[in-house]
Amino acid sequence: MRSSGSVMHSDENLLWIVIVPMTSLAGLANLLRSNQPMTRRAVASVMLNSGLFGVAIAAWMFHSFGSEKFMLILAASILSGLGGNALVDFAIESVKSAIRAKVKDGSSE
């Protein structure tokens, strides 16, 4: 019979094994819905961004709640994988807008 400590350890391993592919696939699903071109670069970018964002959320939640909230951590990570790409796109567009505004202000003087 296994001790509760080894079961907990196996749950922790399962959490990290499941989160990366699930959040990456959530990001890919978001790309498929967006009607953007499906290039290798776009797919790799979306999957990496969403996967890493999902892992960051999972690490933060794991630190806060521990492994006893396995399903909550998994669900939040998958949802963050869906929104991770949108967050990165929003940040990039915000920076581009700020740069365009500065260039426009500088050229009108």
Short mmCIF file of N, CA, C and O in Angstrom, two decimals:
data_model
loop_
_atom_site.label_atom_id
_atom_site.label_comp_id
_atom_site.label_asym_id
_atom_site.label_seq_id
_atom_site.Cartn_x
_atom_site.Cartn_y
_atom_site.Cartn_z
N MET A 1 0.84 -1.18 0.00
CA MET A 1 0.00 0.00 0.00
C MET A 1 0.89 1.25 0.00
O MET A 1 1.87 1.31 0.73
N ARG A 2 0.53 2.21 -0.82
CA ARG A 2 1.33 3.42 -0.93
C ARG A 2 0.97 4.40 0.16
O ARG A 2 -0.17 4.49 0.59
N SER A 3 1.94 5.15 0.59
CA SER A 3 1.66 6.17 1.61
C SER A 3 1.04 7.39 0.95
O SER A 3 1.15 7.59 -0.26
N SER A 4 0.37 8.20 1.73
CA SER A 4 -0.28 9.39 1.17
C SER A 4 0.74 10.36 0.60
O SER A 4 0.46 11.10 -0.33
N GLY A 5 1.97 10.33 1.14
CA GLY A 5 3.01 11.21 0.61
C GLY A 5 3.38 10.86 -0.82
O GLY A 5 3.58 11.73 -1.65
N SER A 6 3.46 9.56 -1.14
CA SER A 6 3.81 9.18 -2.51
C SER A 6 2.66 9.44 -3.48
O SER A 6 2.88 9.75 -4.63
N VAL A 7 1.42 9.32 -2.99
CA VAL A 7 0.28 9.63 -3.84
C VAL A 7 0.27 11.11 -4.16
O VAL A 7 0.05 11.53 -5.28
N MET A 8 0.55 11.93 -3.16
CA MET A 8 0.60 13.37 -3.37
C MET A 8 1.70 13.71 -4.38
O MET A 8 1.50 14.51 -5.27
N HIS A 9 2.84 13.06 -4.24
CA HIS A 9 3.94 13.30 -5.18
C HIS A 9 3.53 12.91 -6.59
O HIS A 9 3.84 13.60 -7.54
N SER A 10 2.80 11.80 -6.74
CA SER A 10 2.38 11.38 -8.07
C SER A 10 1.35 12.35 -8.64
O SER A 10 1.32 12.60 -9.83
N ASP A 11 0.48 12.93 -7.79
CA ASP A 11 -0.47 13.94 -8.25
C ASP A 11 0.26 15.18 -8.74
O ASP A 11 -0.13 15.79 -9.74
N GLU A 12 1.30 15.57 -8.05
CA GLU A 12 2.08 16.73 -8.46
C GLU A 12 2.73 16.48 -9.82
O GLU A 12 2.71 17.36 -10.69
N ASN A 13 3.30 15.32 -10.02
CA ASN A 13 3.90 15.00 -11.32
C ASN A 13 2.86 14.99 -12.42
O ASN A 13 3.09 15.51 -13.51
N LEU A 14 1.72 14.40 -12.15
CA LEU A 14 0.64 14.36 -13.13
C LEU A 14 0.18 15.76 -13.49
O LEU A 14 -0.07 16.06 -14.66
N LEU A 15 0.10 16.64 -12.50
CA LEU A 15 -0.31 18.02 -12.75
C LEU A 15 0.60 18.68 -13.77
O LEU A 15 0.13 19.24 -14.75
N TRP A 16 1.91 18.56 -13.57
CA TRP A 16 2.84 19.23 -14.49
C TRP A 16 2.90 18.54 -15.85
O TRP A 16 3.10 19.19 -16.86
N ILE A 17 2.70 17.23 -15.87
CA ILE A 17 2.70 16.51 -17.14
C ILE A 17 1.48 16.88 -17.97
O ILE A 17 1.55 16.99 -19.19
N VAL A 18 0.35 17.11 -17.33
CA VAL A 18 -0.90 17.39 -18.03
C VAL A 18 -1.01 18.87 -18.43
O VAL A 18 -1.54 19.18 -19.50
N ILE A 19 -0.51 19.76 -17.61
CA ILE A 19 -0.73 21.20 -17.85
C ILE A 19 -0.09 21.69 -19.14
O ILE A 19 -0.73 22.42 -19.89
N VAL A 20 1.13 21.34 -19.40
CA VAL A 20 1.82 21.88 -20.58
C VAL A 20 1.09 21.54 -21.88
O VAL A 20 0.76 22.44 -22.66
N PRO A 21 0.78 20.28 -22.17
CA PRO A 21 0.08 20.01 -23.43
C PRO A 21 -1.35 20.57 -23.46
O PRO A 21 -1.81 21.04 -24.51
N MET A 22 -2.04 20.54 -22.33
CA MET A 22 -3.42 21.03 -22.32
C MET A 22 -3.47 22.53 -22.57
O MET A 22 -4.31 23.01 -23.33
N THR A 23 -2.60 23.31 -21.94
CA THR A 23 -2.62 24.75 -22.15
C THR A 23 -2.12 25.11 -23.55
O THR A 23 -2.62 26.04 -24.17
N SER A 24 -1.16 24.35 -24.06
CA SER A 24 -0.69 24.59 -25.43
C SER A 24 -1.80 24.31 -26.44
O SER A 24 -1.98 25.07 -27.39
N LEU A 25 -2.54 23.23 -26.23
CA LEU A 25 -3.66 22.93 -27.13
C LEU A 25 -4.78 23.95 -27.01
O LEU A 25 -5.45 24.27 -27.99
N ALA A 26 -4.98 24.50 -25.82
CA ALA A 26 -5.98 25.55 -25.64
C ALA A 26 -5.59 26.78 -26.46
O ALA A 26 -6.43 27.42 -27.10
N GLY A 27 -4.31 27.11 -26.45
CA GLY A 27 -3.84 28.23 -27.27
C GLY A 27 -4.00 27.95 -28.76
O GLY A 27 -4.37 28.84 -29.53
N LEU A 28 -3.74 26.72 -29.16
CA LEU A 28 -3.93 26.35 -30.56
C LEU A 28 -5.39 26.44 -30.96
O LEU A 28 -5.72 26.92 -32.05
N ALA A 29 -6.29 26.05 -30.07
CA ALA A 29 -7.72 26.17 -30.34
C ALA A 29 -8.11 27.64 -30.53
O ALA A 29 -8.91 27.97 -31.40
N ASN A 30 -7.51 28.49 -29.73
CA ASN A 30 -7.77 29.93 -29.87
C ASN A 30 -7.29 30.44 -31.23
O ASN A 30 -7.96 31.25 -31.86
N LEU A 31 -6.14 29.97 -31.68
CA LEU A 31 -5.63 30.37 -32.99
C LEU A 31 -6.54 29.87 -34.11
O LEU A 31 -6.81 30.61 -35.06
N LEU A 32 -7.04 28.67 -33.99
CA LEU A 32 -7.93 28.13 -35.02
C LEU A 32 -9.22 28.95 -35.13
O LEU A 32 -9.75 29.13 -36.22
N ARG A 33 -9.71 29.44 -34.02
CA ARG A 33 -10.93 30.25 -34.03
C ARG A 33 -10.69 31.67 -34.55
O ARG A 33 -11.62 32.36 -34.94
N SER A 34 -9.46 32.13 -34.54
CA SER A 34 -9.16 33.54 -34.84
C SER A 34 -9.11 33.86 -36.33
O SER A 34 -9.00 35.02 -36.69
N ASN A 35 -9.13 32.86 -37.19
CA ASN A 35 -9.03 33.04 -38.65
C ASN A 35 -7.71 33.66 -39.08
O ASN A 35 -7.61 34.24 -40.15
N GLN A 36 -6.69 33.56 -38.26
CA GLN A 36 -5.36 34.01 -38.65
C GLN A 36 -4.71 32.91 -39.48
O GLN A 36 -5.08 31.75 -39.38
N PRO A 37 -3.73 33.28 -40.31
CA PRO A 37 -3.05 32.25 -41.09
C PRO A 37 -2.34 31.22 -40.21
O PRO A 37 -1.77 31.58 -39.19
N MET A 38 -2.41 29.97 -40.61
CA MET A 38 -1.82 28.87 -39.82
C MET A 38 -0.42 28.56 -40.34
O MET A 38 -0.20 27.57 -41.02
N THR A 39 0.52 29.42 -40.03
CA THR A 39 1.91 29.16 -40.40
C THR A 39 2.59 28.39 -39.27
O THR A 39 2.10 28.37 -38.14
N ARG A 40 3.71 27.76 -39.57
CA ARG A 40 4.45 27.04 -38.54
C ARG A 40 4.86 27.98 -37.41
O ARG A 40 4.81 27.63 -36.23
N ARG A 41 5.27 29.16 -37.80
CA ARG A 41 5.70 30.15 -36.80
C ARG A 41 4.55 30.56 -35.89
O ARG A 41 4.72 30.68 -34.68
N ALA A 42 3.38 30.80 -36.46
CA ALA A 42 2.22 31.20 -35.66
C ALA A 42 1.81 30.08 -34.71
O ALA A 42 1.51 30.34 -33.54
N VAL A 43 1.79 28.85 -35.19
CA VAL A 43 1.41 27.71 -34.35
C VAL A 43 2.41 27.54 -33.21
O VAL A 43 2.02 27.38 -32.05
N ALA A 44 3.70 27.59 -33.53
CA ALA A 44 4.73 27.45 -32.49
C ALA A 44 4.64 28.57 -31.46
O ALA A 44 4.72 28.33 -30.25
N SER A 45 4.45 29.78 -31.94
CA SER A 45 4.34 30.93 -31.05
C SER A 45 3.15 30.82 -30.12
O SER A 45 3.27 31.03 -28.91
N VAL A 46 2.00 30.49 -30.66
CA VAL A 46 0.79 30.37 -29.85
C VAL A 46 0.92 29.26 -28.83
O VAL A 46 0.56 29.43 -27.66
N MET A 47 1.44 28.13 -29.26
CA MET A 47 1.56 27.00 -28.34
C MET A 47 2.58 27.28 -27.23
O MET A 47 2.34 26.96 -26.07
N LEU A 48 3.70 27.93 -27.56
CA LEU A 48 4.69 28.27 -26.54
C LEU A 48 4.16 29.33 -25.58
O LEU A 48 4.28 29.19 -24.35
N ASN A 49 3.54 30.39 -26.13
CA ASN A 49 3.00 31.45 -25.28
C ASN A 49 1.95 30.89 -24.33
O ASN A 49 1.97 31.15 -23.12
N SER A 50 1.01 30.14 -24.85
CA SER A 50 -0.08 29.61 -24.04
C SER A 50 0.43 28.58 -23.04
O SER A 50 -0.01 28.57 -21.89
N GLY A 51 1.34 27.73 -23.47
CA GLY A 51 1.90 26.73 -22.57
C GLY A 51 2.64 27.35 -21.41
O GLY A 51 2.46 26.97 -20.26
N LEU A 52 3.49 28.34 -21.70
CA LEU A 52 4.25 28.99 -20.64
C LEU A 52 3.36 29.81 -19.72
O LEU A 52 3.56 29.84 -18.51
N PHE A 53 2.34 30.47 -20.29
CA PHE A 53 1.41 31.23 -19.46
C PHE A 53 0.63 30.29 -18.55
O PHE A 53 0.42 30.58 -17.37
N GLY A 54 0.21 29.15 -19.09
CA GLY A 54 -0.49 28.16 -18.28
C GLY A 54 0.37 27.61 -17.16
O GLY A 54 -0.10 27.42 -16.04
N VAL A 55 1.63 27.36 -17.44
CA VAL A 55 2.56 26.87 -16.41
C VAL A 55 2.76 27.94 -15.33
O VAL A 55 2.80 27.62 -14.14
N ALA A 56 2.87 29.19 -15.73
CA ALA A 56 3.03 30.27 -14.75
C ALA A 56 1.82 30.37 -13.83
O ALA A 56 1.96 30.49 -12.60
N ILE A 57 0.63 30.28 -14.40
CA ILE A 57 -0.59 30.32 -13.59
C ILE A 57 -0.65 29.10 -12.67
O ILE A 57 -1.00 29.21 -11.50
N ALA A 58 -0.31 27.94 -13.20
CA ALA A 58 -0.33 26.71 -12.39
C ALA A 58 0.66 26.80 -11.25
O ALA A 58 0.36 26.40 -10.12
N ALA A 59 1.85 27.32 -11.50
CA ALA A 59 2.86 27.44 -10.45
C ALA A 59 2.39 28.39 -9.36
O ALA A 59 2.53 28.11 -8.16
N TRP A 60 1.79 29.49 -9.76
CA TRP A 60 1.27 30.45 -8.78
C TRP A 60 0.15 29.83 -7.95
O TRP A 60 0.13 29.95 -6.73
N MET A 61 -0.78 29.15 -8.62
CA MET A 61 -1.89 28.53 -7.90
C MET A 61 -1.42 27.35 -7.05
O MET A 61 -1.94 27.13 -5.96
N PHE A 62 -0.46 26.59 -7.55
CA PHE A 62 0.07 25.46 -6.79
C PHE A 62 0.73 25.96 -5.51
O PHE A 62 0.58 25.38 -4.45
N HIS A 63 1.45 27.07 -5.63
CA HIS A 63 2.08 27.66 -4.45
C HIS A 63 1.03 28.14 -3.45
O HIS A 63 1.22 28.03 -2.25
N SER A 64 -0.08 28.67 -3.96
CA SER A 64 -1.14 29.19 -3.09
C SER A 64 -2.00 28.10 -2.47
O SER A 64 -2.38 28.19 -1.30
N PHE A 65 -2.37 27.07 -3.27
CA PHE A 65 -3.36 26.08 -2.82
C PHE A 65 -2.78 24.69 -2.56
O PHE A 65 -3.41 23.89 -1.89
N GLY A 66 -1.64 24.37 -3.15
CA GLY A 66 -1.10 23.03 -3.02
C GLY A 66 -1.79 22.06 -3.96
O GLY A 66 -2.68 22.43 -4.73
N SER A 67 -1.41 20.80 -3.90
CA SER A 67 -1.92 19.82 -4.86
C SER A 67 -3.34 19.36 -4.55
O SER A 67 -3.95 18.68 -5.36
N GLU A 68 -3.89 19.73 -3.39
CA GLU A 68 -5.25 19.28 -3.08
C GLU A 68 -6.30 19.95 -3.98
O GLU A 68 -7.41 19.47 -4.07
N LYS A 69 -5.97 21.03 -4.63
CA LYS A 69 -6.89 21.71 -5.55
C LYS A 69 -6.50 21.40 -7.00
O LYS A 69 -6.49 22.27 -7.87
N PHE A 70 -6.20 20.15 -7.27
CA PHE A 70 -5.71 19.70 -8.58
C PHE A 70 -6.61 20.16 -9.73
O PHE A 70 -6.15 20.75 -10.70
N MET A 71 -7.91 19.91 -9.62
CA MET A 71 -8.82 20.23 -10.72
C MET A 71 -8.97 21.74 -10.91
O MET A 71 -9.07 22.22 -12.03
N LEU A 72 -8.96 22.50 -9.84
CA LEU A 72 -9.03 23.96 -9.93
C LEU A 72 -7.79 24.50 -10.64
O LEU A 72 -7.89 25.35 -11.52
N ILE A 73 -6.64 23.99 -10.27
CA ILE A 73 -5.39 24.43 -10.90
C ILE A 73 -5.39 24.07 -12.38
O ILE A 73 -5.03 24.89 -13.23
N LEU A 74 -5.83 22.86 -12.70
CA LEU A 74 -5.88 22.43 -14.09
C LEU A 74 -6.84 23.29 -14.90
O LEU A 74 -6.51 23.76 -15.99
N ALA A 75 -8.03 23.54 -14.36
CA ALA A 75 -9.02 24.35 -15.08
C ALA A 75 -8.54 25.78 -15.29
O ALA A 75 -8.66 26.33 -16.39
N ALA A 76 -7.98 26.38 -14.27
CA ALA A 76 -7.48 27.76 -14.39
C ALA A 76 -6.34 27.83 -15.39
O ALA A 76 -6.24 28.79 -16.17
N SER A 77 -5.49 26.82 -15.41
CA SER A 77 -4.37 26.80 -16.35
C SER A 77 -4.85 26.68 -17.79
O SER A 77 -4.34 27.36 -18.68
N ILE A 78 -5.84 25.83 -18.02
CA ILE A 78 -6.38 25.67 -19.38
C ILE A 78 -7.05 26.96 -19.83
O ILE A 78 -6.86 27.41 -20.96
N LEU A 79 -7.82 27.58 -18.95
CA LEU A 79 -8.46 28.85 -19.30
C LEU A 79 -7.42 29.93 -19.57
O LEU A 79 -7.59 30.76 -20.47
N SER A 80 -6.34 29.93 -18.80
CA SER A 80 -5.29 30.91 -19.06
C SER A 80 -4.58 30.62 -20.37
O SER A 80 -4.10 31.53 -21.04
N GLY A 81 -4.52 29.33 -20.75
CA GLY A 81 -3.95 28.99 -22.05
C GLY A 81 -4.79 29.56 -23.19
O GLY A 81 -4.27 30.01 -24.20
N LEU A 82 -6.11 29.55 -23.00
CA LEU A 82 -7.00 30.16 -24.01
C LEU A 82 -6.78 31.65 -24.09
O LEU A 82 -6.77 32.23 -25.17
N GLY A 83 -6.62 32.29 -22.94
CA GLY A 83 -6.47 33.73 -22.92
C GLY A 83 -5.04 34.22 -22.99
O GLY A 83 -4.80 35.40 -23.19
N GLY A 84 -4.09 33.32 -22.83
CA GLY A 84 -2.69 33.72 -22.84
C GLY A 84 -2.25 34.36 -24.13
O GLY A 84 -1.57 35.38 -24.14
N ASN A 85 -2.68 33.80 -25.24
CA ASN A 85 -2.32 34.37 -26.54
C ASN A 85 -2.98 35.73 -26.73
O ASN A 85 -2.36 36.66 -27.24
N ALA A 86 -4.22 35.87 -26.29
CA ALA A 86 -4.90 37.16 -26.40
C ALA A 86 -4.20 38.21 -25.56
O ALA A 86 -4.08 39.37 -25.98
N LEU A 87 -3.71 37.82 -24.39
CA LEU A 87 -2.99 38.75 -23.52
C LEU A 87 -1.69 39.20 -24.17
O LEU A 87 -1.37 40.39 -24.16
N VAL A 88 -0.96 38.28 -24.75
CA VAL A 88 0.29 38.63 -25.43
C VAL A 88 0.00 39.54 -26.62
O VAL A 88 0.68 40.56 -26.82
N ASP A 89 -1.02 39.23 -27.42
CA ASP A 89 -1.39 40.07 -28.56
C ASP A 89 -1.79 41.48 -28.11
O ASP A 89 -1.42 42.47 -28.74
N PHE A 90 -2.56 41.56 -27.01
CA PHE A 90 -2.96 42.86 -26.48
C PHE A 90 -1.75 43.68 -26.06
O PHE A 90 -1.66 44.87 -26.35
N ALA A 91 -0.80 43.04 -25.38
CA ALA A 91 0.40 43.75 -24.92
C ALA A 91 1.23 44.24 -26.11
O ALA A 91 1.70 45.39 -26.11
N ILE A 92 1.37 43.42 -27.14
CA ILE A 92 2.14 43.82 -28.32
C ILE A 92 1.46 44.98 -29.03
O ILE A 92 2.11 45.96 -29.42
N GLU A 93 0.15 44.92 -29.20
CA GLU A 93 -0.59 46.01 -29.86
C GLU A 93 -0.53 47.29 -29.04
O GLU A 93 -0.46 48.38 -29.61
N SER A 94 -0.54 47.18 -27.72
CA SER A 94 -0.45 48.37 -26.86
C SER A 94 0.91 49.05 -27.04
O SER A 94 0.99 50.28 -27.13
N VAL A 95 1.97 48.25 -27.07
CA VAL A 95 3.30 48.81 -27.26
C VAL A 95 3.41 49.45 -28.64
O VAL A 95 3.95 50.56 -28.79
N LYS A 96 2.89 48.79 -29.68
CA LYS A 96 2.92 49.35 -31.03
C LYS A 96 2.18 50.67 -31.09
O LYS A 96 2.64 51.63 -31.71
N SER A 97 1.02 50.75 -30.45
CA SER A 97 0.23 51.99 -30.44
C SER A 97 0.98 53.11 -29.74
O SER A 97 0.97 54.26 -30.20
N ALA A 98 1.63 52.79 -28.64
CA ALA A 98 2.40 53.81 -27.91
C ALA A 98 3.56 54.32 -28.75
O ALA A 98 3.84 55.52 -28.78
N ILE A 99 4.23 53.41 -29.46
CA ILE A 99 5.35 53.81 -30.31
C ILE A 99 4.85 54.67 -31.46
O ILE A 99 5.45 55.71 -31.78
N ARG A 100 3.74 54.27 -32.09
CA ARG A 100 3.17 55.08 -33.19
C ARG A 100 2.79 56.47 -32.70
O ARG A 100 3.00 57.46 -33.41
N ALA A 101 2.21 56.57 -31.51
CA ALA A 101 1.81 57.87 -30.97
C ALA A 101 3.02 58.74 -30.73
O ALA A 101 3.00 59.94 -31.02
N LYS A 102 4.10 58.17 -30.20
CA LYS A 102 5.33 58.95 -29.97
C LYS A 102 5.95 59.42 -31.28
O LYS A 102 6.41 60.54 -31.39
N VAL A 103 5.95 58.53 -32.28
CA VAL A 103 6.52 58.90 -33.58
C VAL A 103 5.68 60.00 -34.22
O VAL A 103 6.21 60.96 -34.77
N LYS A 104 4.37 59.88 -34.12
CA LYS A 104 3.46 60.87 -34.70
C LYS A 104 3.65 62.21 -34.01
O LYS A 104 3.70 63.26 -34.65
N ASP A 105 3.75 62.23 -32.68
CA ASP A 105 3.96 63.47 -31.93
C ASP A 105 5.30 64.09 -32.27
O ASP A 105 5.42 65.29 -32.38
N GLY A 106 6.31 63.26 -32.44
CA GLY A 106 7.66 63.76 -32.75
C GLY A 106 7.76 64.33 -34.16
O GLY A 106 8.48 65.29 -34.39
N SER A 107 7.01 63.79 -35.12
CA SER A 107 7.09 64.26 -36.49
C SER A 107 6.25 65.52 -36.73
O SER A 107 6.48 66.24 -37.67
N SER A 108 5.29 65.81 -35.85
CA SER A 108 4.44 66.99 -36.06
C SER A 108 5.06 68.26 -35.49
O SER A 108 4.58 69.32 -35.70
N GLU A 109 6.15 68.13 -34.71
CA GLU A 109 6.78 69.31 -34.11
C GLU A 109 7.70 69.99 -35.06
O GLU A 109 8.24 69.61 -35.98
#
